[in-house]
CSV table of C-alpha atoms in Angstrom, one decimal:
chain,number,residue,atom,x,y,z
A,229,MET,CA,-5.1,32.6,32.1
A,230,THR,CA,-3.7,32.8,35.6
A,231,HIS,CA,-7.3,32.7,37.0
A,232,ASP,CA,-8.1,29.6,34.9
A,233,LEU,CA,-4.9,27.8,36.1
A,234,LEU,CA,-5.8,28.6,39.8
A,235,SER,CA,-9.3,27.4,39.3
A,236,LEU,CA,-8.0,24.2,37.7
A,237,LEU,CA,-5.6,23.6,40.6
A,238,ARG,CA,-8.3,24.2,43.2
A,239,GLN,CA,-10.4,21.4,41.6
A,240,HIS,CA,-7.7,18.9,42.6
A,241,ARG,CA,-6.9,17.3,45.9
A,242,LEU,CA,-3.3,17.6,47.2
A,243,ILE,CA,-1.6,14.4,48.5
A,244,GLU,CA,1.6,14.8,50.5
A,245,LEU,CA,4.4,12.6,49.3
A,246,ASN,CA,7.2,13.5,51.8
A,247,HIS,CA,8.4,12.0,55.0
A,248,GLN,CA,8.8,14.3,57.9
A,249,TYR,CA,12.3,15.7,58.6
A,250,GLU,CA,13.1,15.0,62.2
A,251,GLU,CA,16.1,13.9,64.3
A,252,PHE,CA,16.8,10.2,64.2
A,253,MET,CA,15.1,9.8,60.8
A,254,PRO,CA,16.6,6.9,58.9
A,255,VAL,CA,19.5,7.7,56.5
A,256,TRP,CA,21.9,5.6,54.6
A,257,PRO,CA,24.6,4.7,57.1
A,258,THR,CA,27.4,6.6,55.3
A,259,HIS,CA,25.4,9.7,54.6
A,260,GLY,CA,25.0,12.8,56.8
A,261,LYS,CA,22.2,12.7,59.4
A,262,PHE,CA,19.6,15.3,60.1
A,263,PHE,CA,19.9,17.7,63.1
A,264,CYS,CA,17.8,20.6,64.1
A,265,SER,CA,19.0,22.8,67.0
A,266,ARG,CA,17.7,26.0,68.5
A,267,ALA,CA,19.8,29.0,67.3
A,268,GLU,CA,17.7,31.6,69.1
A,269,ASP,CA,14.8,31.0,71.5
A,270,TYR,CA,12.4,33.0,73.8
A,271,PRO,CA,13.7,31.4,77.1
A,272,ALA,CA,17.2,32.6,76.2
A,273,GLY,CA,15.9,36.2,75.9
A,274,ASP,CA,16.4,36.4,72.1
A,275,GLY,CA,12.9,37.6,71.4
A,276,ASN,CA,12.3,35.1,68.6
A,277,TYR,CA,12.7,31.5,67.7
A,278,ASN,CA,14.7,30.1,64.9
A,279,CYS,CA,16.6,26.9,64.2
A,280,GLN,CA,19.9,25.8,62.7
A,281,LEU,CA,19.7,22.7,60.4
A,282,SER,CA,22.4,20.2,59.5
A,283,LEU,CA,21.7,17.4,57.0
A,284,GLY,CA,23.2,15.4,54.2
A,285,ASP,CA,21.9,16.3,50.7
A,286,HIS,CA,20.4,12.8,50.3
A,287,CYS,CA,18.5,13.0,53.6
A,288,GLY,CA,14.8,12.2,53.6
A,289,THR,CA,12.7,12.6,50.5
A,290,HIS,CA,15.2,14.0,47.9
A,291,VAL,CA,16.2,14.2,44.3
A,292,ASP,CA,19.5,13.0,42.9
A,293,ALA,CA,21.4,15.1,40.4
A,294,PRO,CA,23.4,13.3,37.6
A,295,VAL,CA,26.7,14.1,39.3
A,296,HIS,CA,25.8,11.7,42.2
A,297,PHE,CA,27.0,8.8,40.0
A,298,ILE,CA,28.4,10.5,36.9
A,299,GLU,CA,31.7,12.4,37.2
A,300,GLY,CA,31.2,15.8,35.5
A,301,GLY,CA,27.4,15.5,35.5
A,302,LYS,CA,25.1,18.2,36.4
A,303,THR,CA,25.0,19.3,40.1
A,304,ILE,CA,21.6,20.1,41.6
A,305,GLU,CA,21.5,23.8,40.8
A,306,GLN,CA,22.1,23.0,37.2
A,307,VAL,CA,19.0,20.8,36.9
A,308,ASP,CA,16.0,22.0,34.9
A,309,VAL,CA,13.3,22.1,37.7
A,310,GLN,CA,10.6,22.0,35.0
A,311,GLN,CA,11.4,18.3,34.7
A,312,LEU,CA,9.9,17.8,38.2
A,313,THR,CA,6.4,18.9,37.3
A,314,GLY,CA,4.3,16.7,35.0
A,315,ARG,CA,2.1,13.7,34.7
A,316,GLY,CA,3.0,11.1,37.3
A,317,ARG,CA,2.5,7.4,36.8
A,318,CYS,CA,2.6,5.2,39.9
A,319,LEU,CA,3.4,1.6,39.3
A,320,ASP,CA,2.4,-0.6,42.2
A,321,MET,CA,5.2,-3.2,42.7
A,322,SER,CA,4.5,-3.8,46.4
A,323,HIS,CA,3.7,-7.4,45.7
A,324,LEU,CA,7.3,-8.2,44.7
A,325,ALA,CA,9.5,-10.4,46.8
A,326,GLU,CA,12.3,-8.7,48.9
A,327,ASN,CA,15.3,-7.6,46.9
A,328,ALA,CA,13.6,-8.3,43.5
A,329,ASP,CA,14.3,-6.6,40.2
A,330,ILE,CA,11.5,-4.6,38.5
A,331,THR,CA,12.0,-5.7,35.0
A,332,ARG,CA,11.2,-4.4,31.5
A,333,GLU,CA,8.6,-7.1,31.2
A,334,MET,CA,6.9,-6.1,34.4
A,335,ILE,CA,6.7,-2.5,33.3
A,336,ALA,CA,5.2,-3.5,29.9
A,337,ALA,CA,2.7,-5.7,31.6
A,338,TRP,CA,1.6,-2.8,33.8
A,339,GLU,CA,1.3,-0.6,30.7
A,340,ALA,CA,-1.0,-3.2,29.0
A,341,GLU,CA,-3.3,-2.9,32.0
A,342,HIS,CA,-3.1,0.8,32.9
A,343,GLY,CA,-2.1,2.6,29.7
A,344,GLU,CA,1.2,3.4,28.0
A,345,ILE,CA,3.9,5.4,29.7
A,346,LEU,CA,4.7,8.4,27.6
A,347,ALA,CA,7.6,10.8,27.1
A,348,GLN,CA,8.0,13.3,30.0
A,349,ASP,CA,5.9,11.1,32.3
A,350,ILE,CA,7.3,11.0,35.9
A,351,VAL,CA,7.5,7.3,36.7
A,352,ILE,CA,7.2,6.3,40.4
A,353,PHE,CA,7.5,2.8,41.8
A,354,ARG,CA,5.6,1.9,44.9
A,355,THR,CA,7.5,-0.9,46.7
A,356,GLY,CA,5.6,-0.5,50.0
A,357,TYR,CA,8.8,0.5,51.8
A,358,ASP,CA,7.5,3.9,52.7
A,359,GLU,CA,5.3,2.0,55.3
A,360,LYS,CA,8.5,0.6,56.8
A,361,TRP,CA,9.9,4.1,57.5
A,362,ARG,CA,10.9,4.3,61.2
A,363,CYS,CA,13.2,6.6,63.2
A,364,ARG,CA,16.4,5.2,64.7
A,365,PRO,CA,16.8,2.7,66.4
A,366,HIS,CA,13.9,1.0,64.6
A,367,GLN,CA,15.1,1.7,61.1
A,368,ALA,CA,16.5,-1.7,60.2
A,369,ALA,CA,13.5,-3.0,58.1
A,370,PHE,CA,13.5,0.2,56.0
A,371,LEU,CA,17.2,0.0,55.3
A,372,GLN,CA,17.4,-3.5,53.7
A,373,ASN,CA,16.0,-5.8,51.1
A,374,TRP,CA,13.8,-3.4,49.1
A,375,PRO,CA,13.0,-4.2,45.4
A,376,GLY,CA,14.4,-1.9,42.8
A,377,LEU,CA,14.5,-1.0,39.1
A,378,SER,CA,16.7,-3.2,36.8
A,379,GLY,CA,19.1,-1.6,34.4
A,380,GLU,CA,17.1,-2.9,31.4
A,381,GLY,CA,13.9,-1.6,33.0
A,382,ALA,CA,15.5,1.8,33.4
A,383,GLN,CA,16.7,1.8,29.8
A,384,TYR,CA,13.3,0.9,28.5
A,385,LEU,CA,11.8,3.9,30.2
A,386,ILE,CA,14.6,6.2,29.1
A,387,ASP,CA,14.1,5.1,25.5
A,388,LYS,CA,10.4,6.1,25.9
A,389,GLY,CA,11.4,9.6,27.0
A,390,VAL,CA,11.0,9.4,30.7
A,391,THR,CA,13.4,11.8,32.5
A,392,VAL,CA,12.3,11.5,36.2
A,393,PHE,CA,12.2,8.2,38.2
A,394,GLY,CA,10.9,7.9,41.7
A,395,THR,CA,10.7,5.3,44.5
A,396,ASP,CA,9.5,5.0,48.1
A,397,ALA,CA,12.6,3.0,48.9
A,398,MET,CA,16.1,4.2,50.0
A,399,SER,CA,17.4,3.7,46.4
A,400,LEU,CA,16.1,3.2,42.9
A,401,ASP,CA,18.3,0.1,42.6
A,402,ARG,CA,17.4,-3.0,44.5
A,403,TYR,CA,19.1,-3.4,47.9
A,404,SER,CA,21.8,-5.9,47.0
A,405,ASN,CA,22.7,-4.7,43.5
A,406,GLU,CA,26.0,-3.0,44.2
A,407,ALA,CA,26.6,-2.4,40.5
A,408,HIS,CA,23.9,0.3,40.6
A,409,PRO,CA,22.7,-0.2,37.0
A,410,ALA,CA,19.5,1.9,37.4
A,411,HIS,CA,21.5,4.8,38.9
A,412,LEU,CA,24.1,4.6,36.1
A,413,ALA,CA,21.5,4.4,33.3
A,414,VAL,CA,19.2,7.1,34.6
A,415,LEU,CA,21.8,9.6,35.8
A,416,GLY,CA,24.0,8.8,32.8
A,417,ALA,CA,21.2,9.9,30.5
A,418,ASP,CA,21.0,13.2,32.3
A,419,CYS,CA,17.8,12.2,34.0
A,420,LEU,CA,16.8,12.5,37.7
A,421,ILE,CA,16.0,10.1,40.6
A,422,ILE,CA,13.7,10.8,43.5
A,423,GLU,CA,14.0,8.6,46.6
A,424,ASN,CA,12.2,8.1,49.9
A,425,LEU,CA,8.8,9.2,48.7
A,426,ALA,CA,5.9,8.6,51.0
A,427,ASN,CA,2.2,7.9,51.0
A,428,LEU,CA,2.2,6.2,47.6
A,429,ARG,CA,-0.7,3.9,48.6
A,430,SER,CA,-2.9,7.0,48.2
A,431,LEU,CA,-2.0,7.6,44.5
A,432,PRO,CA,-4.0,6.6,41.5
A,433,THR,CA,-2.1,5.3,38.4
A,434,ALA,CA,-2.1,8.8,36.9
A,435,PHE,CA,-1.9,12.2,38.6
A,436,ILE,CA,-0.1,15.6,38.5
A,437,PHE,CA,3.3,15.4,40.2
A,438,MET,CA,5.2,18.5,41.5
A,439,ALA,CA,8.5,18.8,43.4
A,440,LEU,CA,11.1,21.5,43.8
A,441,PRO,CA,14.7,21.0,45.0
A,442,LEU,CA,16.7,23.6,46.9
A,443,ARG,CA,19.1,25.6,44.7
A,444,ILE,CA,22.4,24.4,46.4
A,445,LYS,CA,25.5,25.2,44.4
A,446,GLY,CA,27.6,22.1,43.8
A,447,ALA,CA,25.4,19.6,45.6
A,448,SER,CA,24.8,16.0,44.4
A,449,ALA,CA,21.1,16.0,45.6
A,450,SER,CA,18.6,18.1,47.4
A,451,PRO,CA,15.6,17.7,49.8
A,452,ILE,CA,12.3,18.3,48.0
A,453,ARG,CA,8.7,18.9,48.9
A,454,ALA,CA,6.8,16.5,46.7
A,455,VAL,CA,3.1,16.6,46.2
A,456,ALA,CA,0.5,14.9,43.9
A,457,LEU,CA,-2.6,16.6,42.6
A,458,VAL,CA,-5.5,14.3,41.9
A,459,GLU,CA,-9.1,14.9,40.8
């Protein structure tokens, strides 16, 4: 059985869905930034090279745990990581206007063309904002005006049995929606949100999605390494 699984995996092409972690990478202004410093190095006579990292738990491509918006919700080490492996569905919403809502009707129209979204599908929205990703001081375009999932759109997918929601933007909610209806609906249903995905232009409408968070006790989120497997 193990050999069969390996053979099946090797028949698929792997697509990287992460942004690179580097100093000056864009982060939400109130969140912890990313730093990488040399802890030991050859010129210092240490005989090896290793680094010390400092970063916020929502830095870069990451997954939100329910506690991020739900008091008493699961922290990241309590999340069932099996949720983060499954059939991915990439909904191309890059044609939308800035700061637009992705509505229930838009999702249903996409399904009519590309096939029904099913329970346990991992639903990812392509807004095109991964292509705006720039390091500071050129991050302004990435940090404003992205489209996002409406509360009713989120509830429609939750009712269908979707438990993981992803976006290439900084947040699943649209930029100016300070009520955060998508976050509250998704995390309130004990589901997960993945943000700052990359390279979504390369995805078909259906694929195998895989991502694993770090097991950080008490954290509200974790960096992930997300990949897609396509035939």
